[in-house]
Amino acid sequence: MTVYSGPVFEMATNQFNVIANHLEIPVDERDRLLLPKRAITVSCPIHRDDGTVAVFEGYRVQHHLTLGPTKGGTRFSPSVDIGEVAALAIWMSWKCALAGLPYGGAKGGVNVDLATLSGRELESLSRRYMQEMIPFVGPHTDVMAPDMGTNEQVMAWFMDTYSMYQGRTVTEIVTGKPVASGGTLGRREATGRGVAHLASRVMKELAINLTGATAVVQGFGNVGSYAALDLHHFGLKVIAVSDHTGALHDERGLDIPALMHHATKHGSIAGFSNQRHFDPAEVLTLRCDVLVPAAMERVIDGKIAQKLRCRVLAEGANGPTTPDADLVLEKRQNEIFVIPDILCNSGGVVVSYFEWVQDLQQLFWEEEEVMRREYQILDRAFDRMVARARADNVSHRTAAMAIGVEKVRAAKNTRGLFP
Ligand code: GLU
């Protein structure tokens, strides 16, 4: 039992135990690798529009400090608690290590239902959260980014708040900022683009013709929408999309550019068209070539894993597949090619790293350069994962996580234990 105990932390722990057993890591080394180095809880009071004061609980977990600063998003969602944030921070560590980035993992969040906040209240909360975090973050300590419920505007407020306290502009304190405020070209699209890039690469390797192939996308936020858009541009028919308001289904393929336009304007896919609306729970089990879960963690459990009818499972979300589901998917590995989350959605943090580097150097790249380097890193990590899975006869997730865990472990062991 730790302060993090809860279903999401348990899932990260179970996954880690699989890897630790596979790598035969001695038991007395395991807690040092798994347990977060630091966890911070803050109270964020704000003035509501009606003149009252409301207090929101915020968190930040920094998993390990062994390879450099910590890195990871901040989510604003009613599901946020310290255990979920800790699990997400741990996954960030394996993700950064697999991609070869000089970071440990971190994650933060505020427990809030955004539907209950006005625009002004959201700005107050964003600024107050960053202000409370100032003693714990820094461009060489911990660098935030967007995640569920946050966006470029929130990052701009974070950056502005931190900068006002420093008395100078510190763009390198967060990534995922608007390009006008020190952001990089290609960051907004980076996660979804990476998902589509890897999914299409796998399809080519499986000899599935991209043109006319089908895709289903769960979640139409930053990740799902750009993944859907690129898959659509590659010639796939995106036959179903869902978000928190519902789901749309059209076997002829949805008009994804128009849907993106609609979702940007109205904040969701609701009211897009009179195409068949159906139960969002059914989205995951539709027959398709590529399934992209890009919403929440733990949406594919053992039961749903039995019912999946996709050829490629491209995990856009963090932790969408439970360890129970992994056992099923291992048995189905000849039918379903899994691109695990820590690889599949890592384009986001990879381009965040490019943004941080550009801000530190004050030297900005063309979008083509950003994309070329992003795909290079994703392809290299993909090759390593596939080679490792073959060599060790393990699943892609085990192989990807093993590479990440090994890297952190080697750094910890060569640095030694202080004092
Ligand atoms: N929140 C994203 C993730 O889960 C991005 C993190 C980052 O860019 O630092 O990977």
mmCIF file of C-alpha atoms and ligand atoms in Angstrom, residues 71-73 92 95 107 145-147 175 187 318 345 348-349 352, ligand 1:
data_model
loop_
_atom_site.group_PDB
_atom_site.id
_atom_site.type_symbol
_atom_site.label_atom_id
_atom_site.label_comp_id
_atom_site.label_asym_id
_atom_site.label_seq_id
_atom_site.Cartn_x
_atom_site.Cartn_y
_atom_site.Cartn_z
ATOM 1 C CA LYS A 71 9.058 15.644 -18.639
ATOM 2 C CA GLY A 72 5.368 15.103 -19.070
ATOM 3 C CA GLY A 73 1.945 16.586 -19.507
ATOM 4 C CA MET A 92 6.480 8.706 -19.382
ATOM 5 C CA LYS A 95 8.483 6.260 -23.140
ATOM 6 C CA LYS A 107 2.922 13.981 -15.011
ATOM 7 C CA ALA A 145 3.318 19.903 -21.580
ATOM 8 C CA PRO A 146 -0.327 19.459 -22.612
ATOM 9 C CA ASP A 147 -2.330 16.340 -21.825
ATOM 10 C CA THR A 175 6.373 22.661 -24.257
ATOM 11 C CA ARG A 187 4.044 20.017 -32.023
ATOM 12 C CA ASN A 318 -1.664 6.279 -22.442
ATOM 13 C CA ASN A 345 2.056 8.044 -28.895
ATOM 14 C CA GLY A 348 4.273 14.094 -28.797
ATOM 15 C CA VAL A 349 7.076 14.035 -26.263
ATOM 16 C CA SER A 352 8.273 18.444 -27.098
HETATM 17 N N1 GLU B 1 1.131 14.386 -22.461
HETATM 18 C C1 GLU B 1 1.857 13.819 -23.557
HETATM 19 C C2 GLU B 1 2.214 12.382 -23.270
HETATM 20 O O1 GLU B 1 1.548 11.730 -22.512
HETATM 21 C C3 GLU B 1 3.037 14.685 -23.964
HETATM 22 C C4 GLU B 1 4.099 14.876 -22.941
HETATM 23 C C5 GLU B 1 5.154 15.886 -23.349
HETATM 24 O O2 GLU B 1 5.106 16.352 -24.484
HETATM 25 O O3 GLU B 1 5.999 16.196 -22.513
HETATM 26 O O4 GLU B 1 3.101 11.819 -23.859
#
